[in-house]
Short mmCIF file of C-alpha atoms in Angstrom, two decimals:
data_model
loop_
_atom_site.label_atom_id
_atom_site.label_comp_id
_atom_site.label_asym_id
_atom_site.label_seq_id
_atom_site.Cartn_x
_atom_site.Cartn_y
_atom_site.Cartn_z
CA MET A 288 -1.90 -22.39 -35.16
CA ALA A 289 0.02 -23.21 -38.30
CA GLN A 290 3.32 -25.02 -37.90
CA ILE A 291 6.51 -23.39 -39.17
CA GLY A 292 9.09 -26.14 -39.45
CA SER A 293 9.21 -27.83 -36.05
CA GLN A 294 8.24 -24.66 -34.16
CA SER A 295 4.75 -23.34 -33.64
CA ALA A 296 3.99 -19.72 -34.55
CA GLU A 297 3.81 -18.87 -30.82
CA THR A 298 7.47 -19.73 -30.26
CA SER A 299 8.94 -18.65 -33.56
CA PRO A 300 12.06 -16.46 -33.31
CA ARG A 301 10.13 -13.67 -35.07
CA LYS A 302 7.38 -13.75 -32.44
CA GLN A 303 9.93 -13.90 -29.62
CA LEU A 304 11.73 -10.83 -30.96
CA PHE A 305 8.47 -8.95 -31.44
CA SER A 306 7.59 -9.74 -27.82
CA LEU A 307 10.77 -7.88 -26.84
CA ILE A 308 10.51 -4.84 -29.08
CA TRP A 309 6.83 -4.04 -29.21
CA PRO A 310 5.09 -4.25 -25.82
CA GLY A 311 7.99 -3.50 -23.49
CA ALA A 312 8.40 0.21 -24.15
CA LEU A 313 4.67 0.76 -24.40
CA ALA A 314 3.97 -1.10 -21.17
CA ALA A 315 6.70 0.81 -19.33
CA GLN A 316 5.26 4.14 -20.41
CA ALA A 317 1.68 3.10 -19.56
CA VAL A 318 2.73 2.04 -16.04
CA HIS A 319 4.84 5.21 -15.68
CA CYS A 320 1.85 7.35 -16.66
CA ALA A 321 -0.40 5.48 -14.21
CA ALA A 322 2.12 6.05 -11.42
CA ARG A 323 2.52 9.75 -12.23
CA LEU A 324 -1.26 10.19 -12.21
CA GLY A 325 -1.62 8.23 -8.96
CA LEU A 326 -4.25 5.99 -10.54
CA ALA A 327 -3.69 3.08 -8.15
CA ASP A 328 -4.19 5.35 -5.15
CA HIS A 329 -7.33 6.93 -6.61
CA ILE A 330 -8.81 3.54 -7.51
CA ALA A 331 -7.94 2.04 -4.10
CA GLY A 332 -9.67 5.05 -2.53
CA GLY A 333 -12.92 4.21 -4.29
CA CYS A 334 -12.63 6.51 -7.30
CA ASN A 335 -12.93 4.03 -10.15
CA GLY A 336 -15.11 5.37 -12.96
CA VAL A 337 -13.54 7.08 -15.96
CA GLU A 338 -15.17 10.45 -15.32
CA SER A 339 -14.27 10.53 -11.63
CA LEU A 340 -10.72 9.36 -12.34
CA ALA A 341 -10.36 11.98 -15.07
CA ALA A 342 -11.48 14.70 -12.68
CA ALA A 343 -9.21 13.44 -9.89
CA THR A 344 -6.17 13.29 -12.18
CA GLN A 345 -7.01 16.35 -14.30
CA SER A 346 -6.97 14.14 -17.40
CA HIS A 347 -8.93 13.97 -20.64
CA PRO A 348 -11.62 11.31 -20.10
CA VAL A 349 -11.34 9.64 -23.52
CA ALA A 350 -7.54 9.53 -23.45
CA LEU A 351 -7.57 8.31 -19.84
CA HIS A 352 -10.05 5.58 -20.74
CA ARG A 353 -7.62 4.33 -23.40
CA LEU A 354 -4.83 4.23 -20.81
CA LEU A 355 -7.06 2.39 -18.33
CA ARG A 356 -7.96 -0.22 -20.97
CA ALA A 357 -4.26 -0.62 -21.83
CA LEU A 358 -3.52 -1.19 -18.15
CA CYS A 359 -6.25 -3.85 -18.13
CA SER A 360 -4.59 -5.62 -21.03
CA LEU A 361 -1.33 -5.61 -19.04
CA GLY A 362 -3.03 -7.11 -15.99
CA VAL A 363 -2.59 -4.02 -13.81
CA LEU A 364 -6.32 -3.23 -13.69
CA LYS A 365 -9.56 -5.01 -14.41
CA GLU A 366 -12.80 -3.46 -15.66
CA ASP A 367 -16.22 -4.60 -14.51
CA ARG A 368 -19.47 -4.56 -16.47
CA GLY A 369 -20.32 -1.16 -15.00
CA ASN A 370 -17.24 0.40 -16.60
CA CYS A 371 -15.53 0.76 -13.24
CA PHE A 372 -11.86 -0.09 -12.84
CA HIS A 373 -10.33 -2.11 -10.03
CA LEU A 374 -6.78 -2.94 -9.03
CA THR A 375 -5.43 -6.42 -9.58
CA ALA A 376 -2.84 -7.82 -7.16
CA MET A 377 -0.18 -6.45 -9.51
CA GLY A 378 -1.93 -3.08 -9.66
CA GLU A 379 -1.98 -2.84 -5.87
CA THR A 380 1.82 -2.67 -5.88
CA LEU A 381 1.55 0.57 -7.87
CA GLN A 382 0.08 2.38 -4.87
CA ALA A 383 2.47 4.96 -3.44
CA SER A 384 2.20 3.53 0.07
CA HIS A 385 2.36 -0.18 -0.81
CA PRO A 386 5.10 -1.85 1.32
CA SER A 387 6.54 -3.78 -1.62
CA GLY A 388 5.44 -1.26 -4.20
CA VAL A 389 7.01 -0.29 -7.46
CA HIS A 390 5.55 3.22 -7.61
CA PRO A 391 8.91 5.05 -7.34
CA TRP A 392 10.52 2.66 -9.84
CA ALA A 393 7.68 3.16 -12.32
CA ILE A 394 8.13 6.92 -12.09
CA MET A 395 11.92 6.78 -12.43
CA LEU A 396 12.18 4.16 -15.18
CA GLY A 397 9.63 5.95 -17.35
CA ALA A 398 11.18 9.39 -16.90
CA ALA A 399 12.73 11.34 -19.77
CA PHE A 400 16.21 11.28 -18.24
CA ILE A 401 16.16 7.49 -18.64
CA TRP A 402 14.39 7.30 -22.02
CA ARG A 403 16.17 10.10 -23.90
CA PRO A 404 19.66 8.59 -23.71
CA TRP A 405 18.36 5.17 -24.74
CA GLY A 406 16.63 6.81 -27.68
CA ARG A 407 20.07 7.99 -28.83
CA LEU A 408 21.79 4.62 -28.45
CA LEU A 409 22.46 4.27 -32.19
CA GLU A 410 24.15 7.68 -32.26
CA THR A 411 26.26 6.74 -29.23
CA VAL A 412 27.32 3.40 -30.71
CA GLN A 413 28.23 5.03 -34.03
CA SER A 414 30.10 8.03 -32.59
CA GLY A 415 31.42 6.71 -29.30
CA GLU A 416 30.08 9.85 -27.62
CA PRO A 417 27.73 9.49 -24.64
CA ALA A 418 24.10 10.39 -25.15
#
């Protein structure tokens, strides 16, 4: 990578800030959606192809496939050469019955009652009125 001053491009302040503002919200919503659909439970139960997962979750296969690939990029799932999806160790914690699971947190933290007020933060800061 090209050097910028004494910092590499990987650790530049610009890249650090982008790492905060870009993937965080998207990742939270992807994990929330996976939890709401019960994807970890379906995959753990042996249902791991796009078509079967789409049928089990009453989802659009192409749109679901995009979500599944996004979850792979986050390390929640992995895809094999046969286009089947499998849980990673992190993905296992998204199962509803996992003893140290995050399933309820993923549902709550991605819910509209959390996101809507944060989406109005600027308005709250400017007016002093709660969102």
